[in-house]
């Protein structure tokens, strides 16, 4: 007996772990980008003391991450809203298509019934 050697589909747990890892990597990349931007900003202000530059860098990074988090949450909420709207529209279109198909089948059955009723006297 030959066994199927195809890989098993990823489970929900594996998918969740991958999503979590991707989120961590994205957050880390955003933090690094904000850190670089803050350092570039401080480099253009040579009069800042080291403590002031560190404080400004920390404040900039925190604020930038807050803005990024808010933007991502807003985007996720909008995506959920659009998904619900599209699913409702899809369900509506499916119902309309089902009604049209049912009406078409009924019309065909009526035509077949009428044709056979009309043809019956001629076949006797």
Coordinates of N, CA, C and O in Angstrom, one line a residue:
X1 N 0.8 -1.2 0.0 CA 0.0 0.0 0.0 C 0.9 1.2 0.0 O 1.8 1.4 0.8
X2 N 0.6 2.2 -0.9 CA 1.4 3.4 -1.0 C 0.7 4.5 -0.2 O -0.5 4.7 -0.4
X3 N 1.5 5.1 0.6 CA 0.9 6.2 1.4 C 1.0 7.5 0.7 O 2.0 7.8 0.0
X4 N 0.1 8.4 1.0 CA 0.0 9.7 0.4 C 1.1 10.5 1.1 O 1.1 10.7 2.3
X5 N 2.0 11.1 0.3 CA 3.1 11.8 0.8 C 3.0 13.3 0.7 O 3.9 14.1 0.9
X6 N 1.8 13.8 0.4 CA 1.6 15.2 0.4 C 1.6 15.8 1.8 O 1.1 15.1 2.7
X7 N 2.1 17.0 1.9 CA 2.1 17.6 3.3 C 0.7 17.9 3.8 O -0.2 18.2 3.0
X8 N 0.5 17.7 5.0 CA -0.8 18.0 5.6 C -1.1 19.5 5.6 O -0.1 20.3 5.7
X9 N -2.3 19.9 5.4 CA -2.6 21.3 5.4 C -2.3 21.9 6.8 O -2.4 21.3 7.8
X10 N -1.9 23.2 6.7 CA -1.6 23.9 8.0 C -2.8 24.0 8.9 O -3.9 24.3 8.4
X11 N -2.6 23.8 10.1 CA -3.7 23.9 11.1 C -3.9 25.3 11.4 O -3.1 26.2 11.1
X12 N -5.0 25.6 12.1 CA -5.3 27.0 12.5 C -4.3 27.5 13.5 O -3.9 28.6 13.5
X13 N -3.8 26.6 14.3 CA -2.8 27.0 15.3 C -1.5 27.4 14.6 O -0.9 28.5 14.9
X14 N -1.1 26.7 13.5 CA 0.1 27.1 12.8 C -0.1 28.4 12.1 O 0.8 29.2 12.0
X15 N -1.3 28.6 11.5 CA -1.7 29.8 10.8 C -1.6 31.0 11.8 O -1.1 32.1 11.5
X16 N -2.2 30.8 13.0 CA -2.1 31.8 14.0 C -0.7 32.2 14.5 O -0.4 33.4 14.7
X17 N 0.1 31.2 14.6 CA 1.5 31.4 14.9 C 2.2 32.2 13.8 O 3.0 33.1 14.1
X18 N 1.9 31.9 12.6 CA 2.5 32.6 11.5 C 2.1 34.0 11.4 O 2.9 34.9 11.2
X19 N 0.8 34.2 11.7 CA 0.3 35.6 11.8 C 0.9 36.4 12.9 O 1.2 37.6 12.7
X20 N 1.1 35.7 14.0 CA 1.7 36.4 15.2 C 3.2 36.8 14.9 O 3.6 37.9 15.2
X21 N 3.9 35.8 14.2 CA 5.3 36.1 13.9 C 5.4 37.2 12.8 O 6.2 38.1 13.0
X22 N 4.4 37.2 11.9 CA 4.4 38.3 10.9 C 4.1 39.7 11.5 O 4.8 40.7 11.2
X23 N 3.2 39.7 12.5 CA 2.9 40.9 13.2 C 4.1 41.4 14.0 O 4.4 42.6 14.0
X24 N 4.8 40.5 14.6 CA 6.0 40.9 15.4 C 7.0 41.5 14.5 O 7.6 42.5 14.8
X25 N 7.3 40.8 13.4 CA 8.3 41.3 12.4 C 7.9 42.7 11.9 O 8.7 43.6 11.7
X26 N 6.6 42.9 11.6 CA 6.1 44.2 11.1 C 6.3 45.3 12.2 O 6.8 46.4 11.9
X27 N 6.0 44.9 13.4 CA 6.1 45.9 14.5 C 7.6 46.2 14.7 O 8.0 47.4 14.9
X28 N 8.4 45.2 14.6 CA 9.9 45.4 14.8 C 10.4 46.3 13.7 O 11.2 47.3 13.9
X29 N 10.0 46.1 12.5 CA 10.4 46.9 11.3 C 9.9 48.4 11.5 O 10.7 49.3 11.2
X30 N 8.7 48.6 12.0 CA 8.2 49.9 12.2 C 9.0 50.6 13.3 O 9.3 51.8 13.2
X31 N 9.3 49.9 14.4 CA 10.1 50.4 15.5 C 11.5 50.9 15.0 O 12.0 51.9 15.3
X32 N 12.1 50.0 14.2 CA 13.5 50.3 13.6 C 13.4 51.6 12.7 O 14.3 52.5 12.8
X33 N 12.4 51.6 11.9 CA 12.2 52.8 11.0 C 12.0 54.1 11.8 O 12.6 55.1 11.5
X34 N 11.2 54.0 12.8 CA 10.9 55.2 13.7 C 12.2 55.6 14.4 O 12.5 56.8 14.5
X35 N 13.0 54.6 14.8 CA 14.3 54.9 15.5 C 15.2 55.6 14.6 O 15.9 56.6 14.9
X36 N 15.3 55.1 13.3 CA 16.2 55.8 12.4 C 15.8 57.2 12.1 O 16.6 58.1 12.0
X37 N 14.5 57.4 11.9 CA 13.9 58.7 11.6 C 14.2 59.7 12.8 O 14.6 60.8 12.6
X38 N 14.0 59.2 14.0 CA 14.3 60.0 15.2 C 15.8 60.4 15.3 O 16.1 61.5 15.6
X39 N 16.7 59.4 15.0 CA 18.1 59.7 15.0 C 18.5 60.7 13.9 O 19.3 61.6 14.1
X40 N 17.9 60.6 12.7 CA 18.1 61.6 11.7 C 17.7 63.0 12.1 O 18.3 64.0 11.8
X41 N 16.5 63.0 12.7 CA 16.0 64.3 13.2 C 16.9 64.9 14.2 O 17.2 66.1 14.1
X42 N 17.4 64.1 15.2 CA 18.3 64.6 16.2 C 19.7 65.0 15.6 O 20.3 66.0 16.1
X43 N 20.1 64.4 14.5 CA 21.3 64.7 13.9 C 21.3 66.1 13.2 O 22.3 66.8 13.1
X44 N 20.1 66.5 12.8 CA 19.9 67.8 12.2 C 19.8 68.9 13.3 O 19.7 70.1 13.0
X45 N 19.8 68.5 14.5 CA 19.7 69.5 15.7 C 21.0 69.3 16.5 O 20.9 68.7 17.6
X46 N 22.1 69.8 16.1 CA 23.3 69.6 16.8 C 23.4 70.3 18.2 O 24.2 69.9 19.0
X47 N 22.5 71.2 18.5 CA 22.5 71.9 19.8 C 21.9 71.1 20.9 O 22.1 71.4 22.1
X48 N 21.2 70.0 20.6 CA 20.6 69.1 21.6 C 21.7 68.4 22.4 O 22.7 67.9 21.9
X49 N 21.5 68.3 23.7 CA 22.4 67.5 24.5 C 22.1 66.1 24.3 O 21.1 65.7 23.7
X50 N 22.9 65.2 24.8 CA 22.7 63.8 24.6 C 21.4 63.3 25.3 O 20.6 62.6 24.7
X51 N 21.2 63.9 26.5 CA 19.9 63.5 27.2 C 18.7 64.0 26.4 O 17.7 63.3 26.3
X52 N 18.8 65.2 25.9 CA 17.7 65.8 25.1 C 17.4 65.0 23.9 O 16.3 64.7 23.5
X53 N 18.5 64.6 23.2 CA 18.4 63.8 22.0 C 17.7 62.4 22.3 O 16.9 61.9 21.5
X54 N 18.1 61.8 23.4 CA 17.6 60.5 23.8 C 16.1 60.7 24.1 O 15.3 59.8 23.8
X55 N 15.8 61.8 24.8 CA 14.4 62.0 25.2 C 13.5 62.2 23.9 O 12.4 61.7 23.8
X56 N 14.0 63.1 23.0 CA 13.3 63.3 21.8 C 13.1 62.1 21.0 O 12.1 61.8 20.4
X57 N 14.2 61.3 20.9 CA 14.1 60.0 20.2 C 13.1 59.1 20.7 O 12.2 58.5 20.0
X58 N 13.1 58.9 22.1 CA 12.1 58.1 22.7 C 10.7 58.6 22.5 O 9.8 57.8 22.2
X59 N 10.5 59.9 22.6 CA 9.2 60.4 22.4 C 8.7 60.2 21.0 O 7.6 59.8 20.7
X60 N 9.6 60.5 20.0 CA 9.3 60.3 18.6 C 8.9 58.9 18.3 O 7.9 58.6 17.6
X61 N 9.7 57.9 18.8 CA 9.4 56.5 18.5 C 8.1 56.1 19.1 O 7.3 55.5 18.4
X62 N 7.8 56.5 20.4 CA 6.5 56.2 21.0 C 5.3 56.7 20.2 O 4.4 56.1 19.9
X63 N 5.5 58.0 19.8 CA 4.4 58.7 19.1 C 4.2 58.0 17.7 O 3.0 57.8 17.3
X64 N 5.3 57.8 17.1 CA 5.2 57.2 15.7 C 4.5 55.8 15.8 O 3.7 55.4 15.0
X65 N 4.9 55.0 16.8 CA 4.3 53.7 17.0 C 2.8 53.8 17.3 O 2.0 53.0 16.9
X66 N 2.4 54.8 18.2 CA 1.0 55.0 18.5 C 0.2 55.3 17.2 O -0.9 54.8 17.0
X67 N 0.8 56.2 16.4 CA 0.1 56.6 15.1 C 0.0 55.4 14.2 O -1.1 55.1 13.6
X68 N 1.0 54.6 14.1 CA 1.0 53.4 13.3 C 0.0 52.4 13.8 O -0.8 51.8 13.0
X69 N -0.1 52.2 15.1 CA -1.1 51.3 15.7 C -2.5 51.8 15.4 O -3.4 51.0 15.0
X70 N -2.7 53.1 15.6 CA -4.1 53.6 15.3 C -4.4 53.4 13.8 O -5.6 53.0 13.5
X71 N -3.5 53.6 13.0 CA -3.7 53.5 11.5 C -4.1 52.0 11.2 O -5.0 51.7 10.4
X72 N -3.3 51.1 11.8 CA -3.6 49.7 11.5 C -4.9 49.2 12.0 O -5.6 48.5 11.4
X73 N -5.3 49.7 13.2 CA -6.5 49.4 13.8 C -7.7 49.9 13.0 O -8.7 49.2 12.7
X74 N -7.5 51.1 12.5 CA -8.6 51.7 11.7 C -8.7 51.0 10.4 O -9.8 50.7 9.9
X75 N -7.6 50.6 9.8 CA -7.6 49.8 8.5 C -8.2 48.4 8.8 O -9.0 48.0 7.9
X76 N -7.9 47.8 9.9 CA -8.5 46.5 10.2 C -10.0 46.6 10.4 O -10.8 45.7 9.9
X77 N -10.4 47.6 11.1 CA -11.9 47.8 11.3 C -12.6 48.1 10.0 O -13.7 47.5 9.7
X78 N -12.0 48.9 9.1 CA -12.6 49.2 7.8 C -12.6 47.9 6.9 O -13.6 47.7 6.2
X79 N -11.6 47.1 7.0 CA -11.6 45.8 6.3 C -12.7 44.9 6.7 O -13.4 44.3 5.9
X80 N -12.9 44.8 8.0 CA -14.0 44.0 8.6 C -15.4 44.6 8.1 O -16.2 43.8 7.7
X81 N -15.5 45.9 8.1 CA -16.7 46.5 7.7 C -17.0 46.2 6.2 O -18.1 45.8 5.8
X82 N -15.9 46.4 5.3 CA -16.1 46.1 3.9 C -16.4 44.6 3.7 O -17.2 44.2 2.8
X83 N -15.8 43.7 4.5 CA -16.1 42.3 4.4 C -17.5 42.0 4.6 O -18.2 41.2 3.9
X84 N -18.1 42.6 5.7 CA -19.5 42.4 6.0 C -20.4 42.9 4.9 O -21.3 42.3 4.5
X85 N -20.0 44.1 4.3 CA -20.8 44.6 3.3 C -20.8 43.8 2.0 O -21.8 43.5 1.4
X86 N -19.6 43.3 1.7 CA -19.5 42.4 0.5 C -20.2 41.1 0.7 O -20.8 40.6 -0.2
X87 N -20.1 40.5 1.9 CA -20.8 39.3 2.2 C -22.3 39.4 2.1 O -23.0 38.6 1.5
X88 N -22.8 40.6 2.6 CA -24.2 40.8 2.5 C -24.6 41.0 1.0 O -25.7 40.4 0.6
X89 N -23.9 41.7 0.3 CA -24.2 41.9 -1.2 C -24.1 40.5 -1.9 O -25.0 40.2 -2.7
X90 N -23.1 39.7 -1.6 CA -23.0 38.4 -2.2 C -24.2 37.5 -1.9 O -24.7 36.9 -2.8
X91 N -24.6 37.5 -0.7 CA -25.8 36.7 -0.3 C -27.0 37.2 -1.0 O -27.8 36.4 -1.4
X92 N -27.1 38.5 -1.1 CA -28.3 39.1 -1.8 C -28.3 38.6 -3.3 O -29.3 38.2 -3.8
X93 N -27.1 38.7 -3.9 CA -27.0 38.3 -5.3 C -27.3 36.8 -5.5 O -27.9 36.4 -6.5
X94 N -26.8 36.0 -4.6 CA -27.0 34.6 -4.6 C -28.5 34.3 -4.5 O -29.1 33.4 -5.2
X95 N -29.2 35.0 -3.6 CA -30.7 34.8 -3.5 C -31.4 35.1 -4.7 O -32.3 34.4 -5.2
X96 N -31.0 36.3 -5.3 CA -31.7 36.7 -6.6 C -31.4 35.7 -7.7 O -32.3 35.4 -8.5
X97 N -30.2 35.2 -7.8 CA -29.9 34.2 -8.8 C -30.6 32.9 -8.6 O -31.1 32.3 -9.6
X98 N -30.7 32.5 -7.4 CA -31.5 31.3 -7.1 C -33.0 31.5 -7.4 O -33.6 30.6 -8.0
X99 N -33.5 32.6 -7.1 CA -34.9 32.9 -7.5 C -35.1 32.9 -9.0 O -36.1 32.3 -9.5
X100 N -34.1 33.4 -9.8 CA -34.2 33.4 -11.2 C -34.1 32.0 -11.8 O -34.9 31.7 -12.7
X101 N -33.2 31.2 -11.2 CA -33.1 29.9 -11.7 C -34.4 29.1 -11.4 O -34.8 28.3 -12.2
X102 N -34.9 29.3 -10.2 CA -36.1 28.5 -9.8 C -37.3 29.0 -10.8 O -38.1 28.1 -11.2
X103 N -37.4 30.3 -11.1 CA -38.4 30.7 -12.0 C -38.2 30.1 -13.4 O -39.2 29.7 -14.1
X104 N -37.0 30.1 -13.8 CA -36.6 29.5 -15.1 C -37.0 28.0 -15.2 O -37.6 27.6 -16.2
X105 N -36.7 27.3 -14.1 CA -37.0 25.8 -14.1 C -38.5 25.7 -14.1 O -39.1 24.8 -14.8
X106 N -39.2 26.5 -13.4 CA -40.7 26.4 -13.3 C -41.3 26.7 -14.7 O -42.2 26.0 -15.2
X107 N -40.7 27.7 -15.4 CA -41.2 28.1 -16.7 C -41.0 26.9 -17.7 O -41.8 26.6 -18.5
X108 N -39.8 26.3 -17.6 CA -39.5 25.1 -18.5 C -40.5 24.0 -18.2 O -41.0 23.4 -19.1
X109 N -40.7 23.7 -16.9 CA -41.6 22.6 -16.6 C -43.1 22.9 -17.0 O -43.8 22.0 -17.5
X110 N -43.5 24.2 -16.9 CA -44.8 24.5 -17.4 C -44.9 24.3 -18.9 O -45.9 23.8 -19.5
X111 N -43.8 24.8 -19.6 CA -43.8 24.6 -21.1 C -43.8 23.1 -21.5 O -44.5 22.7 -22.4
X112 N -43.0 22.3 -20.8 CA -43.0 20.9 -21.1 C -44.4 20.3 -20.8 O -44.9 19.5 -21.6
X113 N -45.0 20.6 -19.7 CA -46.3 20.1 -19.3 C -47.3 20.5 -20.3 O -48.2 19.7 -20.8
X114 N -47.3 21.8 -20.7 CA -48.2 22.3 -21.7 C -48.1 21.6 -23.1 O -49.0 21.2 -23.8
X115 N -46.8 21.4 -23.5 CA -46.5 20.8 -24.8 C -47.0 19.3 -24.7 O -47.6 18.9 -25.7
X116 N -46.7 18.6 -23.6 CA -47.2 17.2 -23.6 C -48.7 17.1 -23.5 O -49.3 16.2 -24.1
X117 N -49.3 18.1 -22.9 CA -50.8 18.1 -22.8 C -51.4 18.4 -24.2 O -52.4 17.7 -24.6
X118 N -50.7 19.2 -25.0 CA -51.2 19.5 -26.3 C -50.9 18.4 -27.3 O -51.7 18.1 -28.2
X119 N -49.8 17.7 -27.0 CA -49.4 16.6 -27.9 C -50.2 15.3 -27.7 O -50.3 14.4 -28.5
X120 N -50.8 15.2 -26.5 CA -51.5 13.9 -26.1 C -52.6 13.6 -27.1 O -52.7 12.4 -27.5
X121 N -53.5 14.5 -27.4 CA -54.6 14.1 -28.3 C -54.1 13.6 -29.7 O -54.7 12.8 -30.3
X122 N -52.9 14.1 -30.1 CA -52.4 13.7 -31.4 C -51.7 12.4 -31.4 O -51.6 11.8 -32.5
X123 N -51.3 11.9 -30.3 CA -50.6 10.6 -30.2 C -51.6 9.5 -30.0 O -51.2 8.3 -30.1
X124 N -52.8 9.7 -29.8 CA -53.8 8.6 -29.6 C -54.3 8.0 -30.8 O -54.5 8.2 -31.9

